[in-house]
mmCIF file of C-alpha atoms and ligand atoms in Angstrom:
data_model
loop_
_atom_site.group_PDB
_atom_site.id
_atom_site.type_symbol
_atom_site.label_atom_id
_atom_site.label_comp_id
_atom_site.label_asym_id
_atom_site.label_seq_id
_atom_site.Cartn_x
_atom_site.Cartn_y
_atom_site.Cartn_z
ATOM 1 C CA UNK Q 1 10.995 -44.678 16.885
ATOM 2 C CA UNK Q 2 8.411 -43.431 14.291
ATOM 3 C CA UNK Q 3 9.097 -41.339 11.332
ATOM 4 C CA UNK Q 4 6.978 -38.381 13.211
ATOM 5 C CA UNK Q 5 8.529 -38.931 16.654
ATOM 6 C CA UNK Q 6 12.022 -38.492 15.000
ATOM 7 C CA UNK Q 7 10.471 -35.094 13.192
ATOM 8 C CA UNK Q 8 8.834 -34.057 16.671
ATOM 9 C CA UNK Q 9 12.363 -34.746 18.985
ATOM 10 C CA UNK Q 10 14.686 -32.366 17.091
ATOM 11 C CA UNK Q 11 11.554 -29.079 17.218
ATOM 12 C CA UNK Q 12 11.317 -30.156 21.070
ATOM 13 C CA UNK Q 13 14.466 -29.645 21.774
ATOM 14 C CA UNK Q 14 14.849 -26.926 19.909
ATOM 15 C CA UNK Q 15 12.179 -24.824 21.469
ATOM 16 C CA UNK Q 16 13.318 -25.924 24.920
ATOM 17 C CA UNK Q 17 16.625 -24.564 24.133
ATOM 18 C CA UNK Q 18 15.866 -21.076 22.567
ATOM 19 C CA UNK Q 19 18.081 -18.611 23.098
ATOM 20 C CA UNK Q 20 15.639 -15.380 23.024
ATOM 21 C CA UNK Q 21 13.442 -14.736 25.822
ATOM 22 C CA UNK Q 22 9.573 -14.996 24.624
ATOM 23 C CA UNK Q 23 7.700 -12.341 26.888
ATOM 24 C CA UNK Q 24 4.779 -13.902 25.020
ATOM 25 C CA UNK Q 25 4.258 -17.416 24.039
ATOM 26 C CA UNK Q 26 2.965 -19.614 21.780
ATOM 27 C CA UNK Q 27 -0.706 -21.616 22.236
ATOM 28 C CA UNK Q 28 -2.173 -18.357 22.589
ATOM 29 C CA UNK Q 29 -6.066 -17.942 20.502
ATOM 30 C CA UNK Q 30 -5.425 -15.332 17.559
ATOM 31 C CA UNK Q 31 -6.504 -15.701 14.103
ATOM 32 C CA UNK Q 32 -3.662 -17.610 11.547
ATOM 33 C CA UNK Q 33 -1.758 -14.682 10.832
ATOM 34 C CA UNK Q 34 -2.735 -11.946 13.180
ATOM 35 C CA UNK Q 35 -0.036 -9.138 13.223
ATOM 36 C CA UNK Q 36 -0.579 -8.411 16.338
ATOM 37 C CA UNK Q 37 -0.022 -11.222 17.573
ATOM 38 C CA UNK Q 38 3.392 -11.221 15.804
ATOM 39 C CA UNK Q 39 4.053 -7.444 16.219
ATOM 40 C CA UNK Q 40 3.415 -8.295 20.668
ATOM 41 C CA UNK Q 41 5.915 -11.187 20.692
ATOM 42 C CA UNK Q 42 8.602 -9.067 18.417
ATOM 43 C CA UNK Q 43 8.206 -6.138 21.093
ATOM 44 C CA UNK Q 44 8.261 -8.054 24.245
ATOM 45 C CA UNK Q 45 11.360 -10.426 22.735
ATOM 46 C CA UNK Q 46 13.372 -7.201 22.115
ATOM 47 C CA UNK Q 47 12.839 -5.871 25.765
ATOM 48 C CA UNK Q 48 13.489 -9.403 27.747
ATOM 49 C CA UNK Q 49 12.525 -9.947 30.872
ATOM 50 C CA UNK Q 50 12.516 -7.198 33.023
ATOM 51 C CA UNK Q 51 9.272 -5.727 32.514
ATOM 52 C CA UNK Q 52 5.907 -5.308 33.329
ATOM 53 C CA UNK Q 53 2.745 -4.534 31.145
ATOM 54 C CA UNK Q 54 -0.432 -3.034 30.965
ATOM 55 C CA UNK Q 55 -2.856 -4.010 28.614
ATOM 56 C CA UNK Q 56 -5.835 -2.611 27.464
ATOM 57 C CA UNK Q 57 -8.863 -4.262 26.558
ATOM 58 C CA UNK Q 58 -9.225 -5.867 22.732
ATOM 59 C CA UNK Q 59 -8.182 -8.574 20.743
ATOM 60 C CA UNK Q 60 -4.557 -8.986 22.455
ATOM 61 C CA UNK Q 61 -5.673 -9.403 26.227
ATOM 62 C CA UNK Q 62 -8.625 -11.830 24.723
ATOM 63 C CA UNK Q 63 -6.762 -13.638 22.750
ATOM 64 C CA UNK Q 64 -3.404 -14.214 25.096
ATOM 65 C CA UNK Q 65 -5.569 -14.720 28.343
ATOM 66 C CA UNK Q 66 -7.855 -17.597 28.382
ATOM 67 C CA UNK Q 67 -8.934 -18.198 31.550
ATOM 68 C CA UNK Q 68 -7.059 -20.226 33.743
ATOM 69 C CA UNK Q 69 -4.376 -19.984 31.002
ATOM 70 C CA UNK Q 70 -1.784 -17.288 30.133
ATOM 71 C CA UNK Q 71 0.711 -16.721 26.827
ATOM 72 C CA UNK Q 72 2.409 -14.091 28.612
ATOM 73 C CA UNK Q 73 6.311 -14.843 30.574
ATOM 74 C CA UNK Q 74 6.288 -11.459 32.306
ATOM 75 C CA UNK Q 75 4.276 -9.720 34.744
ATOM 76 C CA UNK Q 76 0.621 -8.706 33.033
ATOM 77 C CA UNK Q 77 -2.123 -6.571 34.034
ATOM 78 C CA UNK Q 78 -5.411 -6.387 31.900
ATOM 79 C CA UNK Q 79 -6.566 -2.445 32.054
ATOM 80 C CA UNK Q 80 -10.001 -1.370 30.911
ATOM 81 C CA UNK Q 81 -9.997 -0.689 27.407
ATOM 82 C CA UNK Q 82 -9.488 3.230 28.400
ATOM 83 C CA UNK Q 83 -7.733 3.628 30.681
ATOM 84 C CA UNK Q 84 -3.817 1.627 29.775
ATOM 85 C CA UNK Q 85 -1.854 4.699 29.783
ATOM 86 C CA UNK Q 86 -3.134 5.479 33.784
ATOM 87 C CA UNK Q 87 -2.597 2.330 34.642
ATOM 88 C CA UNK Q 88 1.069 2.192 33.154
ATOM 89 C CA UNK Q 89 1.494 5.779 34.756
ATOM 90 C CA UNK Q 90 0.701 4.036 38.187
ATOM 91 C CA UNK Q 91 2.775 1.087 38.071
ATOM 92 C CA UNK Q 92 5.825 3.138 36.924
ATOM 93 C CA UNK Q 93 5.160 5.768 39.674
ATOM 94 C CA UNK Q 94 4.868 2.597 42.133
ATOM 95 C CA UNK Q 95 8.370 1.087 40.790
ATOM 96 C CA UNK Q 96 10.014 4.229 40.849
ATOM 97 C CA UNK Q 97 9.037 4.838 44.654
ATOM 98 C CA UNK Q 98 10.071 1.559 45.541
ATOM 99 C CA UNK Q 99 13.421 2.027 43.964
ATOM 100 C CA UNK Q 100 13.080 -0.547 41.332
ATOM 101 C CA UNK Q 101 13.920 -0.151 37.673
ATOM 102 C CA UNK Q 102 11.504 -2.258 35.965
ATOM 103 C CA UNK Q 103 10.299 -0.920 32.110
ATOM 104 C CA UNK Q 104 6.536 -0.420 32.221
ATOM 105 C CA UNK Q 105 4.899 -1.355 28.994
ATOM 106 C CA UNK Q 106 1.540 0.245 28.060
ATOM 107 C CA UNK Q 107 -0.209 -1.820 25.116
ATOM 108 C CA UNK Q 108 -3.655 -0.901 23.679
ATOM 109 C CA UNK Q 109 -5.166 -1.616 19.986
ATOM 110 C CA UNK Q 110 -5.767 1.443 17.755
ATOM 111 C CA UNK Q 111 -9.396 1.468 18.996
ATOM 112 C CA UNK Q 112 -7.895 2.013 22.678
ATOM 113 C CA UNK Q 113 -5.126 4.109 21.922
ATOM 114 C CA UNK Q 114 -6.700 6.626 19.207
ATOM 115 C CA UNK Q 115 -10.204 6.951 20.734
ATOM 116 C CA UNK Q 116 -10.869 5.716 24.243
ATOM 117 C CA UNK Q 117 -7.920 5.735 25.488
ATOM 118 C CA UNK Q 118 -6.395 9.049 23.889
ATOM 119 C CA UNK Q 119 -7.358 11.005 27.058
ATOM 120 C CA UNK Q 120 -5.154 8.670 29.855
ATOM 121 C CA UNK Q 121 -2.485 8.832 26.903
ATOM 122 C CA UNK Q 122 -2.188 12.045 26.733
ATOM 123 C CA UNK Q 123 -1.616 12.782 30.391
ATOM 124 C CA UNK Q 124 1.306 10.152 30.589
ATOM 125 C CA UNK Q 125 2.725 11.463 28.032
ATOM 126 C CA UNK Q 126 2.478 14.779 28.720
ATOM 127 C CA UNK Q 127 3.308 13.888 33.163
ATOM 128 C CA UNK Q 128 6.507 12.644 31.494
ATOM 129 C CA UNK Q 129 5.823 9.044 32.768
ATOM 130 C CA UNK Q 130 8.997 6.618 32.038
ATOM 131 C CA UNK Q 131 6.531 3.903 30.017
ATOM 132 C CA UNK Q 132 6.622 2.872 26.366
ATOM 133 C CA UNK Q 133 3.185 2.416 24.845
ATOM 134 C CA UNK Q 134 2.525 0.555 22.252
ATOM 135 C CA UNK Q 135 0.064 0.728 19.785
ATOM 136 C CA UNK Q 136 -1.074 -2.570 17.986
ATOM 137 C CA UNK Q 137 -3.040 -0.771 15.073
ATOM 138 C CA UNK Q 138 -4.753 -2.700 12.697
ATOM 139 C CA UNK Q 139 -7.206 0.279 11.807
ATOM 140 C CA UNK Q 140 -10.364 -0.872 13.208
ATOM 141 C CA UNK Q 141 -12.369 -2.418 16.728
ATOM 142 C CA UNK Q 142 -11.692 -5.852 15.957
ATOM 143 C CA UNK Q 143 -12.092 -7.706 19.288
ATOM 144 C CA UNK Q 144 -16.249 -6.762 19.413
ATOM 145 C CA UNK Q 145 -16.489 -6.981 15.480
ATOM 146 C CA UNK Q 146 -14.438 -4.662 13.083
ATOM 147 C CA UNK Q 147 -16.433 -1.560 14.026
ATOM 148 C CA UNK Q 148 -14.387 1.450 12.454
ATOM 149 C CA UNK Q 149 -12.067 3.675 14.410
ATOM 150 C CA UNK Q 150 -10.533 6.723 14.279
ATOM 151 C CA UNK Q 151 -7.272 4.910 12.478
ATOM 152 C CA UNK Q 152 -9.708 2.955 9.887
ATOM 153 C CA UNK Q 153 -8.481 4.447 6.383
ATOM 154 C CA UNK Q 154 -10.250 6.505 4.409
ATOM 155 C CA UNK Q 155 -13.018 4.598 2.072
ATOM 156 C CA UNK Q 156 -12.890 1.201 3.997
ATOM 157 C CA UNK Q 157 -15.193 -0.954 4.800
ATOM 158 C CA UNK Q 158 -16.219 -2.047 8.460
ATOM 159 C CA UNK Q 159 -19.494 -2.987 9.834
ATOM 160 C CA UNK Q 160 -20.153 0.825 10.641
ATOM 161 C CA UNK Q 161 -18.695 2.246 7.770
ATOM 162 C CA UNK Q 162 -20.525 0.206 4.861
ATOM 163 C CA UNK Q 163 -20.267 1.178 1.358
ATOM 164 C CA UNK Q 164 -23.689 1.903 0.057
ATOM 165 C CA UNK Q 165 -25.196 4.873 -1.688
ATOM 166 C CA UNK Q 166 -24.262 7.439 0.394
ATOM 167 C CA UNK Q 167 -20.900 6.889 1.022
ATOM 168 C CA UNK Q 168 -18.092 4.447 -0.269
ATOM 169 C CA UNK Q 169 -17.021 2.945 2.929
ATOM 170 C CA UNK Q 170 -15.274 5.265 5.742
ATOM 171 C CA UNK Q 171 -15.757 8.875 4.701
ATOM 172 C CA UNK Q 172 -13.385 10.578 7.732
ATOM 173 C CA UNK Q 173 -9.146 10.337 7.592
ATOM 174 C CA UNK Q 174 -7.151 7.793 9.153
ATOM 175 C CA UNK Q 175 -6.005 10.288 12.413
ATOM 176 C CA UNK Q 176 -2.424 11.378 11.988
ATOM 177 C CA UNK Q 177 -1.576 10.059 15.635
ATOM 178 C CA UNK Q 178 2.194 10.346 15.352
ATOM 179 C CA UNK Q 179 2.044 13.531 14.798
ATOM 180 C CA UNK Q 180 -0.419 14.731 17.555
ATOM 181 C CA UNK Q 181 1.792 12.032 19.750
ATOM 182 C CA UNK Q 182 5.226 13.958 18.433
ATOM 183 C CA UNK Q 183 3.292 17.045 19.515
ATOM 184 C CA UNK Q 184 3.807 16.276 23.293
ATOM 185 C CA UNK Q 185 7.694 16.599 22.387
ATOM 186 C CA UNK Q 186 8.629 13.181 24.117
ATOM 187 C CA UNK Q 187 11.799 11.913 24.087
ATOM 188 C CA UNK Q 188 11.164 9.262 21.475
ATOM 189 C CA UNK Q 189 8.188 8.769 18.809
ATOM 190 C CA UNK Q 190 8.205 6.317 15.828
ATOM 191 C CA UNK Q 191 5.927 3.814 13.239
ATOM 192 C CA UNK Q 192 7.116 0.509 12.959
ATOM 193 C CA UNK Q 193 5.453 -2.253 10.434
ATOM 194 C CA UNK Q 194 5.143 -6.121 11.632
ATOM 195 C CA UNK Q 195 6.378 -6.715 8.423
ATOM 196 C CA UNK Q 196 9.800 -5.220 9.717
ATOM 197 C CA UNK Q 197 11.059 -6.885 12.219
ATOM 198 C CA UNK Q 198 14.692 -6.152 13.288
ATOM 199 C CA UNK Q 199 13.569 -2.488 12.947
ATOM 200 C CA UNK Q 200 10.442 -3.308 15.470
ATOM 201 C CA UNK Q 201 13.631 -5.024 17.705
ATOM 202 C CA UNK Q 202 15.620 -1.768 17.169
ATOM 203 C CA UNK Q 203 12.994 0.599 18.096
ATOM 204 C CA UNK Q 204 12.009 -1.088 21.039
ATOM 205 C CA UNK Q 205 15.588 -1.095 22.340
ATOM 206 C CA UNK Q 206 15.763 2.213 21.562
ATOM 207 C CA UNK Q 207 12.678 3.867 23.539
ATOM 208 C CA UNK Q 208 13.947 1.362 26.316
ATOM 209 C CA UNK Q 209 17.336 2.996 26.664
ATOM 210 C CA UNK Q 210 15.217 6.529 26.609
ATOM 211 C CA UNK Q 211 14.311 7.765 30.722
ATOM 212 C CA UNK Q 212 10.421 9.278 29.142
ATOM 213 C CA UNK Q 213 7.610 8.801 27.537
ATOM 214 C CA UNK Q 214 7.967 6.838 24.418
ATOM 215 C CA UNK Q 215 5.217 5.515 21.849
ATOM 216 C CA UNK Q 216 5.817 2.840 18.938
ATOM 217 C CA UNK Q 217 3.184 2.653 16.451
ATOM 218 C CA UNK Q 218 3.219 -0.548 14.781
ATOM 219 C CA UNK Q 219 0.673 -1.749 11.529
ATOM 220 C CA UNK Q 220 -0.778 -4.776 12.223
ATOM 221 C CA UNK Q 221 -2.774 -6.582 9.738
ATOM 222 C CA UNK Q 222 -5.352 -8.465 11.125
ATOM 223 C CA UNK Q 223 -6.942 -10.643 8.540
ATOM 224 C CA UNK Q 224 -10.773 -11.363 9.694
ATOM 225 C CA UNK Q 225 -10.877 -7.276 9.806
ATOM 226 C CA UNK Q 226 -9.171 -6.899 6.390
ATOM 227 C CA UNK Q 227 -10.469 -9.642 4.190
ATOM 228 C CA UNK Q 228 -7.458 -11.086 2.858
ATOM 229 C CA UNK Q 229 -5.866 -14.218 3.729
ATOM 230 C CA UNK Q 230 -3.690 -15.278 6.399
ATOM 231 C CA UNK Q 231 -0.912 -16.014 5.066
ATOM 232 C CA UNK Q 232 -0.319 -12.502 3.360
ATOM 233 C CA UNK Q 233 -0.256 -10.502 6.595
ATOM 234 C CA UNK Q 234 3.553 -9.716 6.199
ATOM 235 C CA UNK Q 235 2.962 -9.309 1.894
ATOM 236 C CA UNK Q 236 0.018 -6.929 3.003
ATOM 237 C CA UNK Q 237 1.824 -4.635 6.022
ATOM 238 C CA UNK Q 238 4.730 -4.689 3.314
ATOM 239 C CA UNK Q 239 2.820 -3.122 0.229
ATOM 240 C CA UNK Q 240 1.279 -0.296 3.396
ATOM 241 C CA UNK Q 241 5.042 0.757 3.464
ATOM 242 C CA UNK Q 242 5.773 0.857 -0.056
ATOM 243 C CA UNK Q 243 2.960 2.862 -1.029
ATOM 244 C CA UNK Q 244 3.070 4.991 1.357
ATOM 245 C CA UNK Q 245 0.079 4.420 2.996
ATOM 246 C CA UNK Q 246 1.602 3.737 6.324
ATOM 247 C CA UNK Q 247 5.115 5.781 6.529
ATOM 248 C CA UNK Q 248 7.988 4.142 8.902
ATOM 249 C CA UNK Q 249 9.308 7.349 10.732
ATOM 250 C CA UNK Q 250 10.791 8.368 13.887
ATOM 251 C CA UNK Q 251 10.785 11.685 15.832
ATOM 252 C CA UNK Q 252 12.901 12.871 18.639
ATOM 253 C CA UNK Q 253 11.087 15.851 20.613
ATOM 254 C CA UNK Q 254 9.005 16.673 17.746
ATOM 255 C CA UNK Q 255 11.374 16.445 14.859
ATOM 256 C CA UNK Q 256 11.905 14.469 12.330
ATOM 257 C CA UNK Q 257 14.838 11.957 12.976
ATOM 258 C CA UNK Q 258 14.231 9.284 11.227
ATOM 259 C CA UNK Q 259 12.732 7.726 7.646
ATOM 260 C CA UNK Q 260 12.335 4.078 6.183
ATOM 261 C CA UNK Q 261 13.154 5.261 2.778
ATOM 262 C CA UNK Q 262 11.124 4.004 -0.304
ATOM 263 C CA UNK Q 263 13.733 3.347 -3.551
ATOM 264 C CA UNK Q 264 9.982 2.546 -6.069
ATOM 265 C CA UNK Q 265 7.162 3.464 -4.659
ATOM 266 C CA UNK Q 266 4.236 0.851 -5.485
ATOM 267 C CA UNK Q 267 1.164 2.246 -6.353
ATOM 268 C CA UNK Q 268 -1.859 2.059 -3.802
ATOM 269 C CA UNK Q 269 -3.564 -0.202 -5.543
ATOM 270 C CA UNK Q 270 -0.700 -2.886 -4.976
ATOM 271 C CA UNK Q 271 -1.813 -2.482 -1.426
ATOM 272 C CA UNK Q 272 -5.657 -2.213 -1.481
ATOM 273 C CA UNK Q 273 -6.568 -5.265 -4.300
ATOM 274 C CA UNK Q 274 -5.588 -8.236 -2.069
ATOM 275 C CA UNK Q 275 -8.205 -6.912 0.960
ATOM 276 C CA UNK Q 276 -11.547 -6.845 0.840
ATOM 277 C CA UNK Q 277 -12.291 -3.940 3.164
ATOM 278 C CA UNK Q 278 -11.467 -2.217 -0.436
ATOM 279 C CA UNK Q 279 -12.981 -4.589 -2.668
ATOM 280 C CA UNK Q 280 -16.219 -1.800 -3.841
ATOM 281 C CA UNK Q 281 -13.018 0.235 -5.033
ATOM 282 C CA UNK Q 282 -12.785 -2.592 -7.654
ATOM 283 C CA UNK Q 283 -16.108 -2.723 -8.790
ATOM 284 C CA UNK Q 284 -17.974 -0.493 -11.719
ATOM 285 C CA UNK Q 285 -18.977 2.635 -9.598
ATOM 286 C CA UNK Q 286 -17.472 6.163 -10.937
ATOM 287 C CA UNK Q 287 -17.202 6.721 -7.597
ATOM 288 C CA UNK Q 288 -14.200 3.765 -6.833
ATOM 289 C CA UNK Q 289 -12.128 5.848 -9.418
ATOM 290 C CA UNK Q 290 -12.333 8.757 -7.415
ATOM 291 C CA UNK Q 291 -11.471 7.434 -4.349
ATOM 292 C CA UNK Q 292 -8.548 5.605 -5.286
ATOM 293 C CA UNK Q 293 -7.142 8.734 -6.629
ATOM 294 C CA UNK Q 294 -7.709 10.156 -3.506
ATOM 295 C CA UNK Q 295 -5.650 6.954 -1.521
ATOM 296 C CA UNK Q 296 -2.950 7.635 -4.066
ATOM 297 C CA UNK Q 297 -2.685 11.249 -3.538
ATOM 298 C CA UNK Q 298 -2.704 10.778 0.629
ATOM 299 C CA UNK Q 299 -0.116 7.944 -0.127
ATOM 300 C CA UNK Q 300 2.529 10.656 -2.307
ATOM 301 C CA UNK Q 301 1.499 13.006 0.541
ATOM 302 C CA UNK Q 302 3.077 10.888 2.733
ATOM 303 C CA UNK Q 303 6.350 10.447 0.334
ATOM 304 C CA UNK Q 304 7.043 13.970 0.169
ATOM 305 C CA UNK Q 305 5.929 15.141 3.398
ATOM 306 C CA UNK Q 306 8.239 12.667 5.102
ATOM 307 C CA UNK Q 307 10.765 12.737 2.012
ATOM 308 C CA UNK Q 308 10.684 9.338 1.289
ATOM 309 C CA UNK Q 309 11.796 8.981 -1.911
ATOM 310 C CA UNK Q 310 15.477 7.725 -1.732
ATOM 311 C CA UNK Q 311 17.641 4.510 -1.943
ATOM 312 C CA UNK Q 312 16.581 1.562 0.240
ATOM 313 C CA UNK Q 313 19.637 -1.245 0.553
ATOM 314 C CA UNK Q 314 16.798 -4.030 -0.580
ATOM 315 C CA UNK Q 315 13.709 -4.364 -0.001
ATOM 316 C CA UNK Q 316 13.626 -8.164 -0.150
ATOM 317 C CA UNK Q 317 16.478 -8.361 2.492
ATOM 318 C CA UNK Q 318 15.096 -8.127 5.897
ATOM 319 C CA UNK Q 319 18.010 -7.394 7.210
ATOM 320 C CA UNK Q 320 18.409 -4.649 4.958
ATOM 321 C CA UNK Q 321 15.201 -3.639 4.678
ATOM 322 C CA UNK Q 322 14.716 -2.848 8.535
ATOM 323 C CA UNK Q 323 17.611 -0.368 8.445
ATOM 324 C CA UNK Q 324 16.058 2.795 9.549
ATOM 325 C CA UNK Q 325 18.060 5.859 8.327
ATOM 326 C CA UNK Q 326 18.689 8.396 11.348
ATOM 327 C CA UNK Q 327 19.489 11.531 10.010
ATOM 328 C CA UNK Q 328 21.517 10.220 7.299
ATOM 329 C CA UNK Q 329 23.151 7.859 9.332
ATOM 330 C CA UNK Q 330 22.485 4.397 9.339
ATOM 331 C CA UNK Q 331 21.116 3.032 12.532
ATOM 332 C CA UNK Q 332 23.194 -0.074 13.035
HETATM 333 C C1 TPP L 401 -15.711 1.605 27.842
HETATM 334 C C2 TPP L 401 -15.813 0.405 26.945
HETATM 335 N N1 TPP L 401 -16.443 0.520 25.764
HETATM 336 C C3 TPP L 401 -16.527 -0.519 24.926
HETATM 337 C C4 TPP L 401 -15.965 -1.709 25.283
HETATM 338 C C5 TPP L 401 -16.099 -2.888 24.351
HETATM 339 N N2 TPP L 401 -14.863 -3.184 23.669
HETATM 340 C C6 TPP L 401 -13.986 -4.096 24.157
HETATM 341 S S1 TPP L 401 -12.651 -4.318 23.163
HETATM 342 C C7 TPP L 401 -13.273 -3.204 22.052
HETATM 343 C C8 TPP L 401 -12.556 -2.911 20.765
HETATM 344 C C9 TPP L 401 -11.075 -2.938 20.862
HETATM 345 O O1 TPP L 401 -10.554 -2.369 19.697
HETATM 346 P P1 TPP L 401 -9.019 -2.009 19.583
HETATM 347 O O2 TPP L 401 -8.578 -1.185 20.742
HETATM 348 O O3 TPP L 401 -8.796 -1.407 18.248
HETATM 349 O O4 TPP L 401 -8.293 -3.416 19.715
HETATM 350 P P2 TPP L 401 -8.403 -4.706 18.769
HETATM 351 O O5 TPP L 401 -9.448 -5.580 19.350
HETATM 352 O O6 TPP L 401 -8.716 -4.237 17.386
HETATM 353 O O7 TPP L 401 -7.050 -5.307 18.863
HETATM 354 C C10 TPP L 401 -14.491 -2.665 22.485
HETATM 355 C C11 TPP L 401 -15.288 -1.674 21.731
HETATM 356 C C12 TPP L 401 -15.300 -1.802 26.526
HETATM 357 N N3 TPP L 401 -14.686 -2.920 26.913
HETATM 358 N N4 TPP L 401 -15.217 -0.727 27.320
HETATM 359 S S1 SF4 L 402 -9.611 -10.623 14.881
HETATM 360 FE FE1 SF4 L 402 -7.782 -9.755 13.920
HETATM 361 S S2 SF4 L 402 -6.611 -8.753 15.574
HETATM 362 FE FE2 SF4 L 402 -8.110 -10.162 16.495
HETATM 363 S S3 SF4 L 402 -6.993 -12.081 16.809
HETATM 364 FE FE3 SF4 L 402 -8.026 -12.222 14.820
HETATM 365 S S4 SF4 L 402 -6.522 -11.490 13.307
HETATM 366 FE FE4 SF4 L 402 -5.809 -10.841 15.355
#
């Protein structure tokens, strides 16, 4: 037997015999280190098999569903790129009059959750459906060429948010979904980070064991869209958290429940250097100074809005790191 072979037998065999169900495989077409890709197979590992999902249209239908071929293990439906939440609604109505008890999945990008899709999300939500939508967001339309989106952040660049003379990249806010989502007062509301997993796992198995409407936010780098390279996805989504710019919360009916606390927060910088949807912030333009102040001060509104400041076990130790404080109480 060759050297390789002998490599090859023991990974065989060890994939064969996996102990976690995949809901979505591997062999699928994202980029090397696409978040969502990550963030879709964390979510539909921590529910197993018993579900069924709607997806709307962008990078993670494309991507998983190559015609004849399929990455996903359970039952899949590919939804316009509006119109997820109504078809989730439908199914779950459908399961519920047949007497089964199947979870219904709704999963959209930010472009189809924020925008297009807000309307259709809005009604389930607010109709009470029993579905948990997801929301892959990696701040821009990325499947039909990074065109900015309502969740694009502040000053960065896309192809329709340029820096140039008259403005230094995006000029609107990133939208404060979870808190227009937290305004429905569903059961269960949170952010999550792909660079987080067990706490992805634990939020997922939370809105599962919730009879509502629940919504998971999760930041998902995706590296074509930000500029920076592949293999500092997880480094990237990290530094979000720990500046601030992306806060890990949860909210039960509308209040605060939950906080991924932050024991030194990094400045945004940290975050914005390695991509280079911010690289003109870099460069000599008074302007860049200006609007990095203005990143930091959304960032340490963030901290003290969702009073973040406070001891974290480790930040290096996943395990640790993914423990999501519940009102004081760890979540175990
Ligand atoms: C009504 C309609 N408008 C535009 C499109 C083209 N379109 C397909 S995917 C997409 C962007 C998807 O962006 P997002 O939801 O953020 O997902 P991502 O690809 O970034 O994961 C667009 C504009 C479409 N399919 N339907
Ligand atoms: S373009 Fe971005 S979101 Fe789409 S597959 Fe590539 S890395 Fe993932």
């Amino acid at each position: 037997m060759s050297d390789l072979a002998e490599t090859l037998m023991p990974i065989a065999e060890l994939r064969r015999n996996q102990p976690r169900f995949r809901g979505l495989e591997a062999g699928h077409l994202a980029c090397l280190g696409c978040g969502q890709a990550l963030a879709a197979r964390l979510v539909t590992e921590a529910a197993g098999p018993d579900v069924v999902v709607a997806n709307a249209t962008g990078c993670l239908e494309v991507f998983t569903t190559a015609w004849p071929q399929s990455a996903w293990r359970v039952p899949w439906l590919h939804s316009l790129f509006e119109n997820a939440a109504a078809v989730a609604s439908g199914m779950e109505a459908a399961l519920r009059a047949q007497g089964k008890s199947s979870k219904v999945f709704a999963f959209g990008g930010d472009g189809g959750t924020f925008d297009i899709g807000f309307q259709a999300l809005s009604g389930m939500l607010e109709r009470g459906h029993n579905v948990l939508y997801v929301c892959f967001d990696n701040e821009a339309y990325m499947n039909t060429g990074v065109q900015r989106s309502s969740s694009t952040p502040h000053a960065a660049m896309t192809t329709t948010s340029p820096p140039g003379k008259a403005r230094m990249g995006k000029r609107h806010l990133k939208k404060d979904i979870i808190s227009i989502i937290a305004a429905h007062n569903i059961p269960y509301a949170a952010t999550a980070s792909v660079a987080y997993p067990s706490d992805i796992r634990k939020k997922v198995r939370r809105a599962l064991e919730i009879d509502g409407p629940a919504f998971i936010n999760i930041h998902s780098p995706c590296p074509l869209g930000w500029g920076h390279d592949g293999s500092l996805s997880i480094e990237v989504a990290r530094l979000a958290v720990e500046c601030g710019l992306f806060p890990i919360i949860e909210l039960e009916r509308g209040a605060l429940t939950g906080t991924m606390p932050l024991r030194a927060p990094r400045p945004v910088t940290d975050y914005l250097k390695p991509q280079q949807r911010f690289a003109h912030l870099f460069q000599n333009d008074p302007r860049a100074k200006e609007e990095l102040e203005h990143l930091q001060a959304l960032a340490d509104h963030n901290i003290e809005t969702y009073g973040l400041r406070g001891e974290r076990p480790d930040p290096l130790d996943s395990a640790g790191a993914d423990t999501v404080r519940r009102g004081g109480v760890r979540w175990a």
